[in-house]
Amino acid sequence: MTRSFVHDTLGQRIRFATGDAAGALAAEVEELGAQRVLVLAAPSESALAGRITDGLPVARVHDEVAMHVPVAVAELARAVATEVDADLVVSVGGGSTTGLAKAVALTSGLPVVAVPTTYAGSEATDVWGLTQDGRKTTGSDPRVLPRCVVYDASLTTSLPVDLSVTSGLNALAHCVDSLWAPRADPINAALATEGARVLARALPAVVADGQDLEAREELLYAAYLSAVAFASAGSGLHHKICHVLGGLRDLPHAPTHAVVLPHVLALNAPAAPDAEARLAEAFGSATALGGLAALRERVDAPRSLGALGLEEEHLPAAVEAVLEVAPPSNPVPVTRPVLEQLLRRALEGSEPS
Ligand code: NAD
């Protein structure tokens, strides 16, 4: 078999330091020679951020963070960075906080060190997102890729189990969508497959015991792999759908991914035999869809977009917006009837088919 593809690998340092985020951060700040650190952390993560940034040269802690990075929230953080003359941004939190750091880096070029506390994976991508007037705009830019990521699983034991489940399924969605995204290739497929295998094992373990540090560490490892695969492969149909829904109705990011994923898998798997085989094996199941269904059952995943705030009347606008951005690389042609059915099933919480 001959292989022909072009693959970019993003340059970034990863520090796995379970129980020692403070030490890893201090080492990184010293290496970067930073003297005026802007720390971004939402109020619920501020105690945690205080603990791990205690010995750093912190110029300001800024806590105005919001999901999907509204432009006004980004502008405020940018103004604070300018006001304190920051030379480094450290984000401590989930994808919303990392996203805010990226928004600052996008216009200032400031380096970012990310300390993730969920499994969203934004820290390992060069993708930024901003929201204004019900539309989410995303783009990729090397300036927003964090220079370094510090992974400390002990910071994630406080993440409630239901949020851990949806966040883990967000990571799984990166893996699955990477298998048919526009720049899918054998390298990102290998990362995605390993990510899916680890997630399928570690998520039920965290549901059984939210304090299981080893399982939490596995989830961070898988979240990183999933995000690297996603950054390289690009957004497939699943991500396009979730971005549209997130911008349109401000739906919660991770639960939206958790609900939509099986519907996109049901649509695409029959026309994507390599993805089907990889995922079935990763789930240890006869079929990819059966494996995902069993996992979702074990972790009690959310099922309906209706329960997240989407209503029937929003469907036509969502369908039209997804049609505009659906990737031509999708294994199944994305037509209006296909999308209408998929979104209606996800809205109602019907079985994927
Ligand atoms: P989030 O960052 O909004 O966090 C969800 C909730 O969990 C928040 O209330 C937060 O305060 C809380 N939380 C976070 N860590 C916690 C902890 N350790 N303990 C207790 N509570 C904790 O949500 P998210 O799902 O992590 O990120 C979603 C955002 O990330 C979206 O805006 C999405 O677009 C973006 N995202 C971007 C990329 C990318 O590549 N650019 C990838 C994935 C997600």
XYZ file of C-alpha atoms and ligand atoms in Angstrom:
397
model
C 0.000 0.000 0.000
C 1.325 3.482 -0.783
C 0.752 6.397 1.525
C 0.461 10.004 0.451
C -0.457 12.746 2.905
C 0.825 15.938 4.528
C 0.855 16.112 8.328
C 1.741 19.037 10.604
C 2.776 18.405 14.194
C 2.365 21.363 16.546
C 5.331 22.301 18.743
C 4.475 22.449 22.421
C 5.932 21.235 25.721
C 3.825 18.922 27.867
C 4.554 18.507 31.570
C 2.694 15.697 33.298
C 3.048 16.430 37.005
C 0.354 14.753 39.076
C 0.259 16.451 42.484
C 2.893 19.019 41.500
C 1.377 21.594 39.147
C 2.989 24.316 41.278
C 6.492 22.910 40.725
C 5.936 22.347 37.006
C 4.518 25.859 36.572
C 7.387 27.453 38.475
C 9.908 25.608 36.288
C 8.144 26.744 33.130
C 7.798 30.372 34.229
C 11.501 30.429 35.039
C 12.396 28.882 31.700
C 10.316 31.527 29.886
C 11.864 34.276 32.033
C 8.431 35.733 32.781
C 8.191 38.520 35.394
C 4.597 39.734 35.087
C 2.181 36.868 34.932
C -1.507 37.368 34.188
C -3.407 34.462 35.758
C -6.822 33.655 34.280
C -9.117 31.502 36.416
C -12.915 31.480 36.837
C -14.170 32.190 40.383
C -14.841 28.488 41.007
C -11.205 27.646 40.150
C -9.600 30.663 41.821
C -8.683 28.863 45.086
C -7.093 26.104 43.049
C -5.260 28.655 40.887
C -4.065 30.519 43.992
C -2.568 27.314 45.371
C -0.491 26.546 42.304
C 0.574 30.105 41.373
C 1.479 31.165 44.903
C 5.225 31.505 44.325
C 4.997 33.073 40.848
C 5.487 36.746 39.913
C 1.735 37.323 39.472
C 0.775 40.773 38.161
C -2.994 40.168 38.280
C -5.552 37.389 38.704
C -8.478 37.941 36.339
C -11.657 35.888 36.841
C -14.168 37.092 34.237
C -14.493 33.946 32.178
C -17.484 32.820 30.101
C -18.285 29.806 27.952
C -17.623 30.228 24.196
C -15.575 33.431 24.871
C -17.960 36.320 24.139
C -16.081 39.136 22.366
C -16.754 41.571 25.243
C -15.200 39.114 27.738
C -12.144 38.752 25.486
C -11.777 42.527 25.137
C -11.805 42.958 28.906
C -9.084 40.341 29.452
C -6.993 41.908 26.661
C -7.311 45.312 28.332
C -6.195 43.848 31.669
C -3.167 42.210 30.002
C -2.190 45.602 28.556
C -2.866 47.448 31.816
C -0.570 45.206 33.890
C 1.984 44.906 31.080
C 1.803 41.111 31.281
C 4.586 39.045 29.737
C 2.912 35.645 30.215
C -0.655 34.374 30.499
C -1.286 31.366 32.740
C -4.760 29.834 32.433
C -6.069 27.535 35.145
C -9.423 25.988 34.293
C -11.485 24.283 31.632
C -11.814 25.034 27.933
C -13.539 28.369 28.613
C -10.536 29.675 30.552
C -8.018 28.290 28.073
C -10.131 29.879 25.328
C -9.905 33.260 27.023
C -6.110 32.961 27.259
C -6.054 32.162 23.545
C -8.151 35.263 22.810
C -5.548 37.366 24.633
C -2.695 35.657 22.782
C -4.421 36.112 19.418
C -4.152 39.905 19.529
C -1.120 40.367 21.809
C 1.145 37.472 20.839
C 1.727 36.812 24.563
C 2.848 33.275 25.404
C 0.362 31.048 27.254
C 0.947 28.272 29.759
C -2.235 26.251 30.213
C -3.191 24.238 33.277
C -6.347 22.364 32.250
C -8.862 21.194 34.833
C -11.277 19.458 32.431
C -10.855 17.136 29.449
C -11.874 19.686 26.780
C -8.412 19.588 25.181
C -8.300 23.199 23.986
C -4.809 23.479 25.479
C -3.325 21.244 22.775
C -4.823 22.982 19.749
C -4.086 26.181 17.848
C -7.824 26.762 17.428
C -9.437 29.854 18.928
C -13.139 30.650 19.232
C -15.067 33.857 19.852
C -18.820 34.422 20.056
C -20.838 37.463 19.072
C -24.536 37.919 18.279
C -25.310 34.208 18.368
C -22.508 33.212 15.999
C -19.373 31.430 16.998
C -16.326 32.228 14.904
C -13.322 29.928 15.044
C -9.955 30.043 13.399
C -6.487 28.615 13.827
C -3.391 30.650 14.530
C 0.017 29.533 15.814
C 0.041 32.412 18.331
C -2.766 30.863 20.395
C -1.147 27.445 20.876
C -0.012 27.344 24.529
C 3.785 27.119 24.793
C 3.410 24.593 27.541
C 0.665 22.513 29.139
C 0.856 21.401 32.763
C -1.299 18.342 33.451
C -1.960 17.599 37.111
C -4.732 15.048 37.649
C -5.134 16.074 41.296
C -6.656 19.357 40.031
C -9.453 17.413 38.325
C -10.764 15.366 41.264
C -13.038 18.302 42.168
C -14.696 18.180 38.733
C -18.149 16.691 39.474
C -18.708 13.259 37.969
C -21.459 14.410 35.576
C -19.171 17.169 34.209
C -16.313 14.660 34.014
C -18.518 12.374 31.917
C -19.576 15.042 29.437
C -16.054 16.465 29.266
C -14.640 12.977 28.653
C -17.216 12.451 25.899
C -16.113 15.798 24.425
C -12.613 14.294 24.231
C -14.052 11.129 22.690
C -15.793 13.292 20.089
C -12.381 14.719 19.118
C -11.170 11.159 18.549
C -14.190 10.011 16.553
C -14.489 13.124 14.386
C -10.724 13.033 13.658
C -11.246 9.784 11.773
C -13.141 11.525 8.932
C -12.265 15.216 9.349
C -10.858 17.156 6.360
C -7.170 16.445 7.164
C -7.628 12.931 8.576
C -4.454 10.880 8.138
C -2.861 7.744 9.628
C -0.943 9.720 12.275
C -3.919 11.509 13.782
C -5.936 8.263 13.403
C -3.382 6.442 15.582
C -3.636 9.136 18.275
C -7.439 9.165 18.067
C -7.695 5.399 18.356
C -5.463 5.274 21.427
C -7.412 8.190 22.911
C -10.737 6.383 22.398
C -9.355 3.156 23.907
C -8.163 4.919 27.050
C -11.330 7.016 27.428
C -13.561 3.931 27.139
C -11.665 2.356 30.046
C -11.071 5.373 32.290
C -14.476 7.096 32.110
C -16.393 4.262 33.845
C -13.611 4.133 36.465
C -14.108 7.833 37.260
C -17.877 7.325 37.430
C -17.291 4.501 39.937
C -14.904 6.658 42.012
C -14.446 10.344 41.253
C -11.313 10.387 43.429
C -9.561 7.673 41.387
C -6.386 9.614 40.597
C -4.995 7.003 38.224
C -8.191 7.043 36.134
C -8.203 10.866 36.207
C -4.615 10.817 34.922
C -5.645 8.420 32.146
C -8.426 10.835 31.173
C -5.963 13.736 30.919
C -3.610 11.614 28.821
C -6.492 10.651 26.520
C -7.792 14.224 26.412
C -4.370 15.367 25.230
C -4.161 12.664 22.530
C -7.688 13.453 21.380
C -6.941 17.156 21.085
C -3.699 16.604 19.174
C -5.600 14.377 16.751
C -8.342 17.001 16.407
C -5.877 19.883 15.902
C -4.206 17.939 13.136
C -7.292 16.485 11.429
C -9.497 19.590 11.679
C -13.212 19.887 12.406
C -15.396 17.151 11.012
C -19.180 17.195 10.772
C -19.641 16.552 14.496
C -17.644 19.627 15.512
C -19.331 21.789 12.914
C -22.745 20.800 14.298
C -21.705 21.456 17.914
C -20.133 24.817 17.069
C -23.295 25.948 15.309
C -25.494 24.827 18.220
C -23.160 26.378 20.799
C -23.172 29.741 19.070
C -26.872 29.717 18.177
C -28.346 28.858 21.562
C -25.362 29.129 23.928
C -25.786 25.407 24.650
C -23.317 23.952 27.171
C -20.303 22.757 25.178
C -19.426 19.348 26.592
C -23.011 18.058 27.098
C -23.837 19.102 23.517
C -20.926 16.998 22.248
C -22.048 14.110 24.436
C -25.560 14.153 22.946
C -24.648 14.704 19.275
C -21.770 12.193 19.002
C -23.734 8.917 18.646
C -25.956 10.475 15.970
C -22.971 11.495 13.821
C -21.371 8.092 14.383
C -24.596 6.346 13.333
C -24.666 8.436 10.154
C -21.019 8.046 9.168
C -19.842 4.645 10.436
C -21.502 2.572 7.682
C -19.601 4.612 5.074
C -16.302 4.756 6.995
C -15.102 1.147 7.431
C -11.649 2.043 8.807
C -13.155 4.320 11.484
C -15.759 1.663 12.274
C -13.107 -1.032 12.757
C -10.796 1.184 14.842
C -13.562 2.343 17.174
C -15.122 -1.108 17.575
C -11.705 -2.400 18.636
C -11.084 0.568 20.949
C -14.448 -0.036 22.642
C -13.903 -3.815 22.723
C -17.240 -4.225 20.977
C -18.627 -5.867 17.834
C -19.553 -2.483 16.340
C -18.502 1.110 16.966
C -22.067 2.265 17.591
C -22.778 -0.653 19.946
C -19.564 0.112 21.858
C -20.424 3.784 22.191
C -23.985 2.943 23.281
C -22.681 0.588 25.987
C -20.199 3.190 27.231
C -22.870 5.899 27.301
C -25.137 3.573 29.281
C -22.407 2.838 31.848
C -21.590 6.506 32.411
C -25.208 7.716 32.194
C -24.512 10.195 29.376
C -27.081 12.885 28.546
C -29.339 12.054 25.590
C -31.329 15.047 24.491
C -30.550 18.515 23.181
C -34.066 19.480 24.288
C -32.985 18.995 27.899
C -30.036 21.345 27.231
C -32.261 24.166 25.968
C -32.700 23.577 22.224
C -36.276 23.834 20.953
C -38.050 22.597 17.839
C -38.288 26.153 16.496
C -34.465 26.439 16.465
C -33.990 23.469 14.144
C -34.411 25.193 10.741
C -31.775 27.841 11.524
C -29.422 25.175 12.880
C -29.860 23.019 9.774
C -29.148 25.934 7.420
C -26.085 27.036 9.421
C -24.620 23.507 9.476
C -25.260 23.076 5.729
C -23.058 26.116 5.093
C -20.080 24.640 6.944
C -20.455 20.851 6.580
C -17.095 19.440 5.418
C -17.098 18.000 1.898
C -14.834 15.232 3.277
C -17.695 13.755 5.315
C -18.084 10.069 4.405
C -21.830 10.567 3.806
C -23.140 13.536 1.779
C -24.638 16.065 4.198
C -28.036 17.016 2.807
C -30.888 19.013 4.340
C -33.066 15.908 5.041
C -30.094 14.057 6.583
C -29.384 16.964 8.924
C -33.035 17.559 9.770
C -33.389 13.948 10.854
C -30.118 13.879 12.775
C -30.833 17.077 14.706
C -34.445 16.126 15.419
C -33.339 12.791 16.877
C -30.701 14.539 19.000
C -33.270 17.133 20.101
C -35.759 14.487 21.196
C -33.199 12.091 22.643
C -34.251 9.313 20.227
C -32.001 6.345 19.500
C -29.345 7.189 16.891
C -29.944 5.554 13.521
P -15.708 25.076 31.039
O -14.314 25.502 30.931
O -16.759 26.118 30.866
O -15.919 24.335 32.432
C -17.202 23.765 32.761
C -17.526 24.022 34.239
O -16.657 23.255 35.043
C -17.316 25.490 34.655
O -18.366 25.847 35.523
C -15.993 25.447 35.408
O -15.915 26.468 36.358
C -16.061 24.063 36.041
N -14.769 23.449 36.335
C -13.698 23.379 35.508
N -12.722 22.678 36.087
C -13.163 22.299 37.314
C -12.600 21.538 38.383
N -11.408 20.963 38.281
N -13.343 21.358 39.486
C -14.612 21.878 39.583
N -15.195 22.588 38.598
C -14.482 22.799 37.480
O -16.081 23.911 30.003
P -15.178 22.968 29.089
O -16.107 21.940 28.599
O -13.935 22.550 29.749
O -14.745 23.927 27.880
C -15.708 24.404 26.974
C -15.144 25.519 26.133
O -13.910 25.117 25.556
C -16.051 25.905 24.981
O -16.078 27.302 24.847
C -15.383 25.264 23.787
O -15.668 25.906 22.584
C -13.932 25.346 24.162
N -13.098 24.317 23.501
C -12.195 24.746 22.596
C -11.377 23.838 21.953
C -10.345 24.326 20.980
O -9.581 23.554 20.458
N -10.285 25.605 20.737
C -11.471 22.475 22.247
C -12.403 22.058 23.184
C -13.214 23.002 23.826
